[in-house]
Coordinates of C-alpha atoms and ligand atoms in Angstrom, one line a residue:
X1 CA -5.3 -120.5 106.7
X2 CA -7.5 -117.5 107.2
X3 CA -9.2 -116.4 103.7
X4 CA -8.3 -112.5 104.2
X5 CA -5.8 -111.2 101.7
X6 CA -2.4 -110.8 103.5
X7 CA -2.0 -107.3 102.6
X8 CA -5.8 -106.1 104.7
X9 CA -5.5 -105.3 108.3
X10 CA -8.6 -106.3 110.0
X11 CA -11.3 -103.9 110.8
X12 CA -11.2 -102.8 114.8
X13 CA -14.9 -102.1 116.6
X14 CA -15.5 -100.4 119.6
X15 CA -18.7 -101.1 120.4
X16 CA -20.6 -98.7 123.7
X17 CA -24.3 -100.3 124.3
X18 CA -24.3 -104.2 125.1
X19 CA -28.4 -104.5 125.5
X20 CA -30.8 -106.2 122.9
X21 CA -28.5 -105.1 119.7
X22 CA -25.0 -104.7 121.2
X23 CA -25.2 -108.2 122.4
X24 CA -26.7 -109.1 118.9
X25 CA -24.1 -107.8 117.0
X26 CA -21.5 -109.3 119.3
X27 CA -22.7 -112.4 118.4
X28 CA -22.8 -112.4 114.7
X29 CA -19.5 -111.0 114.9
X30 CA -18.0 -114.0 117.2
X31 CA -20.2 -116.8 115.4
X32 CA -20.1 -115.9 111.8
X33 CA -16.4 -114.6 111.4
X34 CA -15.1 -116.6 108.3
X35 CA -18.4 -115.3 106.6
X36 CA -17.9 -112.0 107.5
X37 CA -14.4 -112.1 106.5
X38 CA -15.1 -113.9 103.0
X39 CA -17.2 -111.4 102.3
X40 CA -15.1 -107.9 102.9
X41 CA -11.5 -109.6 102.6
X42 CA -11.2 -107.8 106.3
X43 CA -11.2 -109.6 109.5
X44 CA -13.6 -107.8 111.7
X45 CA -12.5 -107.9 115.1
X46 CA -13.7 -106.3 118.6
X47 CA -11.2 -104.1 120.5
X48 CA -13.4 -102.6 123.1
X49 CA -16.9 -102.9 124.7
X50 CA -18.8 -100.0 126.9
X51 CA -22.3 -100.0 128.4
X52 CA -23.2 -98.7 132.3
X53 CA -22.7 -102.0 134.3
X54 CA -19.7 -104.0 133.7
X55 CA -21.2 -107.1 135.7
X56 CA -24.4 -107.5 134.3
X57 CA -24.4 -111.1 132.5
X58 CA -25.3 -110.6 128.8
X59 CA -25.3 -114.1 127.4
X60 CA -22.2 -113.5 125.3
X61 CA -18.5 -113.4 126.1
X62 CA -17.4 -109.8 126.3
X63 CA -13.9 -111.4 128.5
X64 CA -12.1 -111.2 125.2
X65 CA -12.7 -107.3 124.7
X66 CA -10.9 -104.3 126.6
X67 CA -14.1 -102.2 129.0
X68 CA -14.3 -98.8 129.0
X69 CA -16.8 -97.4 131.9
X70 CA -16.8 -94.3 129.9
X71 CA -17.7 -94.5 125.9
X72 CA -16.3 -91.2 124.8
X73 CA -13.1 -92.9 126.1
X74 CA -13.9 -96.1 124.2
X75 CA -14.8 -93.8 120.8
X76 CA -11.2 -92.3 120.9
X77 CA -9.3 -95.4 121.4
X78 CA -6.3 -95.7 118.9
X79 CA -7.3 -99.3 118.0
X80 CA -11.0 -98.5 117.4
X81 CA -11.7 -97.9 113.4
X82 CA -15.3 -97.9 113.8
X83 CA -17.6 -96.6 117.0
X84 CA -20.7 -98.3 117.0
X85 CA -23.4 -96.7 118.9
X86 CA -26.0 -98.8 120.7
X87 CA -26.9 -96.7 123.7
X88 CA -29.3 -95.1 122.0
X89 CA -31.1 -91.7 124.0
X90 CA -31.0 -88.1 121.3
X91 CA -28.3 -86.2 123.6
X92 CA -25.9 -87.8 126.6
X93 CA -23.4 -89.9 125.8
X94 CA -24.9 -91.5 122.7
X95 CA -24.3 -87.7 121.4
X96 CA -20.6 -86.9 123.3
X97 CA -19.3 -89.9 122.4
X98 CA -20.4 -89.9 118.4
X99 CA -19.0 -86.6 118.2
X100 CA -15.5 -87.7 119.9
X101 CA -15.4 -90.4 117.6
X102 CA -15.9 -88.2 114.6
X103 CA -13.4 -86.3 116.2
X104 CA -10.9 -88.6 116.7
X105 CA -11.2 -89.6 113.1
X106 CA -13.3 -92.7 113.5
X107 CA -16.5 -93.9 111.1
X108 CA -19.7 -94.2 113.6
X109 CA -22.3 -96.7 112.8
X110 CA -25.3 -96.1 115.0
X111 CA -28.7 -97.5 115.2
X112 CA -30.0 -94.4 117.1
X113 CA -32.5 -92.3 115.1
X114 CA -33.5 -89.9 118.2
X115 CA -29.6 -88.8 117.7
X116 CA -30.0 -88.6 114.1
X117 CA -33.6 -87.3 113.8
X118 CA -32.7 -84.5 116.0
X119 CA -28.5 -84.1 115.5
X120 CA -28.5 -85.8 111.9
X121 CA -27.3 -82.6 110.0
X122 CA -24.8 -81.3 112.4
X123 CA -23.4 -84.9 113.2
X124 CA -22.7 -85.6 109.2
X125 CA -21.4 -81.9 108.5
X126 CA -18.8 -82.9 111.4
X127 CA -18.2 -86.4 109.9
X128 CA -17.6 -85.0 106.0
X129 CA -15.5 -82.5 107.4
X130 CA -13.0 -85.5 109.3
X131 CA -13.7 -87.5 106.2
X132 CA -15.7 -90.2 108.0
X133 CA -18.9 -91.9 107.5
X134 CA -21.5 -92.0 109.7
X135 CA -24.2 -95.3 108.7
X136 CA -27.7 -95.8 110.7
X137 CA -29.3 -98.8 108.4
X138 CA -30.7 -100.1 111.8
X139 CA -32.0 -96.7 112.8
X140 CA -35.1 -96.8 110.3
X141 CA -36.9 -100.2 110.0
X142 CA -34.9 -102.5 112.0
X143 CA -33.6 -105.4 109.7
X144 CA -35.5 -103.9 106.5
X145 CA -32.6 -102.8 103.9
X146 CA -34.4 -99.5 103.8
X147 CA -31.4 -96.9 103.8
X148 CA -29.5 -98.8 101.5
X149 CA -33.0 -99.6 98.7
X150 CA -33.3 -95.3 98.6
X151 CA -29.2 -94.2 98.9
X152 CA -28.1 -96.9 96.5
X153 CA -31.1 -99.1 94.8
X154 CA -33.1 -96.2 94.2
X155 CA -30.0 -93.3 93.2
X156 CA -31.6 -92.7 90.0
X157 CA -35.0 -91.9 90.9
X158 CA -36.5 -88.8 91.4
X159 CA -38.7 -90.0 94.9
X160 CA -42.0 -89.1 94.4
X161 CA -43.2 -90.3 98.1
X162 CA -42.4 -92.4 101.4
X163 CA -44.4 -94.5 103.1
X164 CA -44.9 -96.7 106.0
X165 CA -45.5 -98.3 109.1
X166 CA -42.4 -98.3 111.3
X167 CA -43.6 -99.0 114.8
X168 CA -44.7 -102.4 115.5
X169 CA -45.9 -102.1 119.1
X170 CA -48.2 -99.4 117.3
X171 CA -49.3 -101.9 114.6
X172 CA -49.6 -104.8 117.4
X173 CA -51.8 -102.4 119.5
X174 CA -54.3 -101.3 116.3
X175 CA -54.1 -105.2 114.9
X176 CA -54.9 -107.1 118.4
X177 CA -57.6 -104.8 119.1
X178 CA -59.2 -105.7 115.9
X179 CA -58.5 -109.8 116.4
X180 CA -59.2 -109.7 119.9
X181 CA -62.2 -107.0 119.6
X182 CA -60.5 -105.1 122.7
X183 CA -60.6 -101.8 123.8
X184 CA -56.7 -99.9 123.4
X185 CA -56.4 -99.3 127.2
X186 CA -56.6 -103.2 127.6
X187 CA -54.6 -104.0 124.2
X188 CA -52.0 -101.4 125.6
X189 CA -51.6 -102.9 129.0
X190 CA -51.0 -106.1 127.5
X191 CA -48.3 -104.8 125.1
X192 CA -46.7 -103.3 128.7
X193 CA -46.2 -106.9 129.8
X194 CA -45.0 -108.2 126.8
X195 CA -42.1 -105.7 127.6
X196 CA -42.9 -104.2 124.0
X197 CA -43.6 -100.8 125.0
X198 CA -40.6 -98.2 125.7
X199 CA -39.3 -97.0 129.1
X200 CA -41.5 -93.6 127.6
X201 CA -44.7 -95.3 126.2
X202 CA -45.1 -91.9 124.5
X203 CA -42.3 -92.5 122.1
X204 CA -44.2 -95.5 120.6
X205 CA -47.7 -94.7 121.0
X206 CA -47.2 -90.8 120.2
X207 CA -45.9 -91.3 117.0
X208 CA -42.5 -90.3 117.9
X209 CA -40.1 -93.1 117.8
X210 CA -41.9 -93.7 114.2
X211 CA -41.4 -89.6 113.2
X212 CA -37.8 -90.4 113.8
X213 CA -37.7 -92.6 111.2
X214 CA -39.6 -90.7 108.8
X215 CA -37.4 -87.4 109.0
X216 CA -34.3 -89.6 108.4
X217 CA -36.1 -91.2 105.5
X218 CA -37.1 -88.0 104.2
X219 CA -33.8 -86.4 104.0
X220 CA -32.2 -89.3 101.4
X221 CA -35.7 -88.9 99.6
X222 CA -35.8 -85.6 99.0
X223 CA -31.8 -84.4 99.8
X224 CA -33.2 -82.1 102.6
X225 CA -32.0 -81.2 106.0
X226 CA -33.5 -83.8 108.5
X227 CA -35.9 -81.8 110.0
X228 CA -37.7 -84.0 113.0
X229 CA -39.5 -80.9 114.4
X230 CA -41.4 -80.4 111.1
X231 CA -43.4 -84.2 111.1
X232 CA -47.0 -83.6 112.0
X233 CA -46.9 -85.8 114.9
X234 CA -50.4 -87.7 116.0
X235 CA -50.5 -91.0 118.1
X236 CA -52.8 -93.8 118.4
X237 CA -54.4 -93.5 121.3
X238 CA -57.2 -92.0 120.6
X239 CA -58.4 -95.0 117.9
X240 CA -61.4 -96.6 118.7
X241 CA -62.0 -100.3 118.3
X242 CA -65.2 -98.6 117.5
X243 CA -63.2 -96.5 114.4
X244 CA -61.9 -100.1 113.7
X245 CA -64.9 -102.2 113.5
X246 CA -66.4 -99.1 111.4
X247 CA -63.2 -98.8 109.4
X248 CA -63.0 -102.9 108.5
X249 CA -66.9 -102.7 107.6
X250 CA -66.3 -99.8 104.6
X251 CA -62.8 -101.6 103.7
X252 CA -59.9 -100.3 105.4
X253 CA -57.7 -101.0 108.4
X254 CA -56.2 -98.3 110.9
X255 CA -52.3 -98.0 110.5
X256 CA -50.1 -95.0 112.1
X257 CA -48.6 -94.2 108.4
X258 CA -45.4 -91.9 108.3
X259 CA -46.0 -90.1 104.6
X260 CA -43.3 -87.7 103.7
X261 CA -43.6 -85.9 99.6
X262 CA -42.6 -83.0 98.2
X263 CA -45.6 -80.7 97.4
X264 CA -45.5 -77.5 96.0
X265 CA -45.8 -75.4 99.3
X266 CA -42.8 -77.7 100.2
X267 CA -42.4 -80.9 102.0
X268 CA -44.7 -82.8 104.0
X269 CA -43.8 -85.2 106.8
X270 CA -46.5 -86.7 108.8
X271 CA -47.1 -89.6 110.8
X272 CA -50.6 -90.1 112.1
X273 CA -53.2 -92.6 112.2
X274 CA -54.6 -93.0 108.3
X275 CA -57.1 -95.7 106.5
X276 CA -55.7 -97.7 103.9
X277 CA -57.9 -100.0 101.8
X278 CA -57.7 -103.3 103.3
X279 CA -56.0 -105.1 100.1
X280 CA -53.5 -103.0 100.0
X281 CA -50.3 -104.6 101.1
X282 CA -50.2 -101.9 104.1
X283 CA -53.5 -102.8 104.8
X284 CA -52.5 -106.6 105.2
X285 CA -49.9 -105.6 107.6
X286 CA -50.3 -107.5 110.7
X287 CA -48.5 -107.7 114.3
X288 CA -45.5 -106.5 114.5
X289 CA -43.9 -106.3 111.4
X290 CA -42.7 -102.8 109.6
X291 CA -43.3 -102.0 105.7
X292 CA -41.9 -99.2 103.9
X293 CA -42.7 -98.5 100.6
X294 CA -40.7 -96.4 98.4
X295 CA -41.9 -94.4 94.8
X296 CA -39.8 -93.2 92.7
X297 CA -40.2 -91.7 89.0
X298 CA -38.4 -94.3 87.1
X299 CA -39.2 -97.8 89.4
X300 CA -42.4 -96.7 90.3
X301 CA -43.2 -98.2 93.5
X302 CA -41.6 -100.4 95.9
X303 CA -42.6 -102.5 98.9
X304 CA -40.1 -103.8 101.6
X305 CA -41.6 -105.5 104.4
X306 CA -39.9 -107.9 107.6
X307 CA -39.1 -107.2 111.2
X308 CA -38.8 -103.8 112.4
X309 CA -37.2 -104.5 115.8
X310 CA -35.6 -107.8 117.5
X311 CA -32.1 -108.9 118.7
X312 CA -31.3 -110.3 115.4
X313 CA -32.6 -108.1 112.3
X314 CA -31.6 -105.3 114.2
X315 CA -27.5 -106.6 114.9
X316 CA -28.2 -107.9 111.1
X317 CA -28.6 -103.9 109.7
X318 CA -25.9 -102.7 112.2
X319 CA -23.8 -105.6 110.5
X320 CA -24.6 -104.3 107.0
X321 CA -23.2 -101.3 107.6
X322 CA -20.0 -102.2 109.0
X323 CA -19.4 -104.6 106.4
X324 CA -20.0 -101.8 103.7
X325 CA -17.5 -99.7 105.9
X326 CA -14.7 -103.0 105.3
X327 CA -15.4 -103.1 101.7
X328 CA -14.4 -99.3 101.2
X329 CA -18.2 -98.1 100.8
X330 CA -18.5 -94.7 101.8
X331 CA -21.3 -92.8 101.2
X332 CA -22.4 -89.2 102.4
X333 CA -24.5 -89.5 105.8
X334 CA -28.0 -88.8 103.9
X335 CA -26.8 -89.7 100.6
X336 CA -25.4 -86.5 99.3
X337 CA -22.8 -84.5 101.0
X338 CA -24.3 -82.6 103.8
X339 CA -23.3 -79.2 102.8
X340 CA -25.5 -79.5 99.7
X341 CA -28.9 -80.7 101.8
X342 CA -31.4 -78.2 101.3
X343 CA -33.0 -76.8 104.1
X344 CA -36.8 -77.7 103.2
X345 CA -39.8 -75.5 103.6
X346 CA -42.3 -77.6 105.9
X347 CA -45.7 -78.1 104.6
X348 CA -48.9 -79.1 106.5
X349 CA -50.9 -82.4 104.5
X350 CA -51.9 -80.1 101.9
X351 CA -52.5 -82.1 99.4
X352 CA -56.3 -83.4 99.3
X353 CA -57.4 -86.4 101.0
X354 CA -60.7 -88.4 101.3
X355 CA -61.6 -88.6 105.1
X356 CA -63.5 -90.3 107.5
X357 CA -65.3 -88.9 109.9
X358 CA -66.9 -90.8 113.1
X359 CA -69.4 -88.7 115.5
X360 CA -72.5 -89.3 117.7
X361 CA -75.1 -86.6 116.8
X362 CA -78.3 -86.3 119.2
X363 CA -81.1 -88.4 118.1
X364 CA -83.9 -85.5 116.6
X365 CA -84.8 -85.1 113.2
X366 CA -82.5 -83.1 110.8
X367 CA -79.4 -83.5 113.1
X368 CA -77.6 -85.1 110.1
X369 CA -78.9 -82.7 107.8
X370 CA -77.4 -79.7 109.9
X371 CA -73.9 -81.9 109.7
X372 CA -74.1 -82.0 105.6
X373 CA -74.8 -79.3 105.6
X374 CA -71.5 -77.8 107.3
X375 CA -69.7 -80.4 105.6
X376 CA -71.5 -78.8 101.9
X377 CA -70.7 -74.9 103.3
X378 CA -67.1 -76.5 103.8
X379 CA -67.3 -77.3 100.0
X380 CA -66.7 -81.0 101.1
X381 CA -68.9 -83.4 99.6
X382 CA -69.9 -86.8 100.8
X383 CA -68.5 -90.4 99.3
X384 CA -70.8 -92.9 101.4
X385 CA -72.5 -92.7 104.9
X386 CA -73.5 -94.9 107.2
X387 CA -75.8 -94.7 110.5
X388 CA -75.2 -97.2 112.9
X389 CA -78.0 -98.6 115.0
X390 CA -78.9 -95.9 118.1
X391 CA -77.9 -96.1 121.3
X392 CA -80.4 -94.9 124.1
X393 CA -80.4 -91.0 122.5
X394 CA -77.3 -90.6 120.2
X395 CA -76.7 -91.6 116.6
X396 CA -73.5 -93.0 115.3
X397 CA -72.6 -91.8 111.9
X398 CA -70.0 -92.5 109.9
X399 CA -69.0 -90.5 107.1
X400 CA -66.9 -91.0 104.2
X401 CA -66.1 -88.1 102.0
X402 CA -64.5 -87.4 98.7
X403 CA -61.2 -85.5 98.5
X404 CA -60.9 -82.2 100.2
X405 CA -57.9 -80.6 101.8
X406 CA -56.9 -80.1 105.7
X407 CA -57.8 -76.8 106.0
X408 CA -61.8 -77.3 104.4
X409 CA -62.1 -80.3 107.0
X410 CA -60.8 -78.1 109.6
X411 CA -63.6 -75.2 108.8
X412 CA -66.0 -78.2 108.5
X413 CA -64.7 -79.4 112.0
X414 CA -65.5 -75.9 113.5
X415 CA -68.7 -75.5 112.1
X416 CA -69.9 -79.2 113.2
X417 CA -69.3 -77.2 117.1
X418 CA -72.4 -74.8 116.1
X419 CA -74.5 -77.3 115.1
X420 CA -75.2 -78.2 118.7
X421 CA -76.3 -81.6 117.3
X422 CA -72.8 -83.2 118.2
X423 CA -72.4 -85.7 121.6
X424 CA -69.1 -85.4 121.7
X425 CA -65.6 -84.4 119.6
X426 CA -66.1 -85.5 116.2
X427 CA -62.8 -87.7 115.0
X428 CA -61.5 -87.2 111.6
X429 CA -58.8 -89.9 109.5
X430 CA -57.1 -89.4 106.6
X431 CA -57.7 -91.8 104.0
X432 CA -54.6 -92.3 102.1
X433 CA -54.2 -93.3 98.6
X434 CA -51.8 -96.5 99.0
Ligands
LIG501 N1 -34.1 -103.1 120.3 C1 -34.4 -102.9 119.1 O1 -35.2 -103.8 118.5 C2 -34.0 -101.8 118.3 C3 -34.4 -101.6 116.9 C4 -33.9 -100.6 116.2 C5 -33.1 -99.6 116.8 N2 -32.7 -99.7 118.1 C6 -31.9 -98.7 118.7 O2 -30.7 -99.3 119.1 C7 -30.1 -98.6 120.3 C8 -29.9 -99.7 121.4 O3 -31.2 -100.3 121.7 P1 -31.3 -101.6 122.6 O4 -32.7 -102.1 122.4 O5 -30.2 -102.5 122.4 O6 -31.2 -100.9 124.0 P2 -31.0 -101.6 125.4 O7 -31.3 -103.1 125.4 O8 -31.7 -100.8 126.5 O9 -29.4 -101.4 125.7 C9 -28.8 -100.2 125.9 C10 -27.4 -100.4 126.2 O10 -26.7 -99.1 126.4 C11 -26.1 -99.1 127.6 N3 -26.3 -97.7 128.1 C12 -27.4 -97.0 128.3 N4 -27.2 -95.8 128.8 C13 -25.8 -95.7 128.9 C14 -24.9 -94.7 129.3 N5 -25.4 -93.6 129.8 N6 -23.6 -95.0 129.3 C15 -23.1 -96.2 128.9 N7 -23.9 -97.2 128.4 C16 -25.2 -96.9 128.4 C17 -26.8 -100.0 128.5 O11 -25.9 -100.4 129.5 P3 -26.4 -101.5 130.7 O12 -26.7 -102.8 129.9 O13 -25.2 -101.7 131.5 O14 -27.5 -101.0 131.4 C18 -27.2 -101.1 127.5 O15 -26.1 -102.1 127.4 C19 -31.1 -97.5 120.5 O16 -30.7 -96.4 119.9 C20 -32.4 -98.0 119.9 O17 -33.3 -97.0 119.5 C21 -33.2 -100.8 118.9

């Protein structure tokens, strides 16, 4: 005898996207049924399945399940309580076909952020307006809990600051460069062949899949608009193992770190390459894995940390949220109803930073006297220095300095350009406090 109640119709997906997650969620929903139905009193069932090829073999039974060549079609079906979106892509049919589901009445779970980074506000007016839900735990993080720790766990907590590192084929480039001692090109060619790298190496590398995130998470942080075009957006390409050897030697690692607060001037989103002190838990990040970590007024801070991407603890967050759906959860998109999101002002990193500061000066006496004394004219003032041994007529230096804001480095920056004792383009990281 099944152990639903009698009186609970099961739960009806339509599910358009049958790659790495589609196929994963498939199979947690075949394999694990009873659980799943323990759990929400709901039998969750599969009406209808959509991706672009209906003959590619996907390793799971999808004979059971209606096809729809055409996923708008499948996200209007009458026998289709929830569309879940695993297309992915910010606009095409990911976007047509979560709006016709809304449409039609349906809750959307999606583990899309492009769509949500860039559509998020319009999508969940349209979805409060139907009286639907749209969820996106998979969206941020992969299989870490993250929407759910800051819209539920976290609800009565003013959130002082978001962290983290939410692109592991960024934090597999910057850590195998360090264990292998291997320059990016060659670290990023290998990531290429490991297939861990998307179609548009740009979105991973570029910071851009991991300023998705960040916007979303910003939004339930602060109850503001998601605002994608407003992260300060800087990749990792230009890391040297160089900046990481010099980095590891003064005690911190490289990490692209998404940091979003609210400051005074407004809120700050950025996600760029930072040094944390190595101890610190982000600093002990290694491979592949994703870490968020959340402050809030009353809990202080948190730290959630597992796999960020993957077949499984991706279908396991898309699985989270359909279950919540089956148990009557349902919360506001961004975790207050969209009408009432403020519309934030965007700040650049305003608030002050130590940084460190890599550059090749010429090899004559006082060339690093001229540089302190931009850096003093600046009003920036130095923590430590180092001079690495010379090579043929140029002088490494590294230079770490106490806290100063964005806009003193940047005058510092321009006046390092008169010096004329400079090799080539200084590079400047953010240290962040962790
Ligand atoms: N993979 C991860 O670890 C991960 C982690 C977090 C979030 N996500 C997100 O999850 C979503 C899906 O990712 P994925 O890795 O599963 O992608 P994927 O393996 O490339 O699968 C995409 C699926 O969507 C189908 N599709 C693509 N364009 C379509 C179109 N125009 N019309 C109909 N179907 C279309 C494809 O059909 P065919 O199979 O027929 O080509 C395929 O089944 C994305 O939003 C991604 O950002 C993925």
């Amino acid at each position: 005898m099944s152990k639903t109640s009698a009186s609970a119709s099961p739960l009806r997906l339509g599910i358009a996207g049958l790659g790495t997650v589609g196929t994963g969620v498939i199979k947690i929903v075949q394999s694990q049924a009873e659980l799943l139905a323990a759990r929400t009193g709901r039998e969750i069932t599969i009406s209808a399945v959509s991706a672009r090829s209906r003959d590619k073999e996907r390793g799971v039974d999808i004979g059971p399940y209606d096809w729809e060549d055409d996923a708008v079609v499948l996200a209007g079906r009458d026998d289709v309580d929830i569309f879940v979106e695993l297309m992915g892509g910010s606009d095409g049919p990911a976007k047509a076909a979560t709006e016709a589901a809304l449409a039609a009445g349906k809750d959307v779970v999606t583990a899309n952020k492009a769509l949500l980074a860039i559509h998020g506000q319009e999508l969940a007016l349209q979805a409060e307006g139907a009286g639907s839900v749209i969820r996106f735990e998979a969206a941020v993080a992969g299989g870490i809990p993250v929407i759910k720790s800051l819209t539920e766990g976290l609800a009565g907590n003013e959130i002082a600051r978001v962290m983290g590192v939410m692109n592991g084929t960024c934090n597999y480039i910057l850590t195998r460069m360090e264990d292998a001692g291997l320059p990016y090109d060659e670290v990023f060619a290998e990531a290429d062949a490991l297939g861990f790298l998307e179609a548009d190496p740009n979105l991973d590398v570029g910071g851009i899949d991991a300023g998705h995130k960040l916007a979303l998470l910003a939004s339930i942080a602060f109850g503001t608009q998601v605002d994608f075009g407003a992260v300060e957006l800087e990749g990792i390409g230009s890391i040297t193992i160089e900046d990481i050897r010099a980095a590891d030697d003064m005690g911190y690692k490289i990490k692209l770190l998404g940091v979003a607060q609210m400051t005074g001037r407004g809120l700050e989103q950025r996600m760029s390459p930072c040094l944390v002190p190595a101890s610190s838990p982000l600093g002990q990040l290694q491979g592949g894995t994703n870490m968020v970590v959340l402050e809030g007024d009353a809990v202080g801070q948190i730290v959630l940390r597992g796999a960020g991407a993957g077949e499984g603890p991706t279908a396991s967050a898309v699985m989270a949220d359909i279950l919540d759906i089956a148990r009557g959860v349902r919360l506001p998109t961004f975790g207050q109803p969209a009408s009432t999101l403020r519309k934030a002002r965007a700040a650049r990193a305003t608030l002050a930073a130590p940084y460190y500061l890599r550059m090749h000066l010429v090899d004559k006496p006082g060339a690093l006297a001229k540089i302190a004394s931009a850096l003093g004219e600046a009003g920036i003032s130095i923590d430590r220095m180092r001079q690495y041994g010379h090579q043929d007529t140029t002088a490494p230096v590294l230079i770490v300095t106490h806290k100063t804001t964005s806009s003193a480095l940047d005058e510092a920056m321009m006046a390092f350009e008169g010096t004329g004792v400079l090799v080539d383009t200084p590079v400047a990281i953010r240290i962040e406090d962790v």
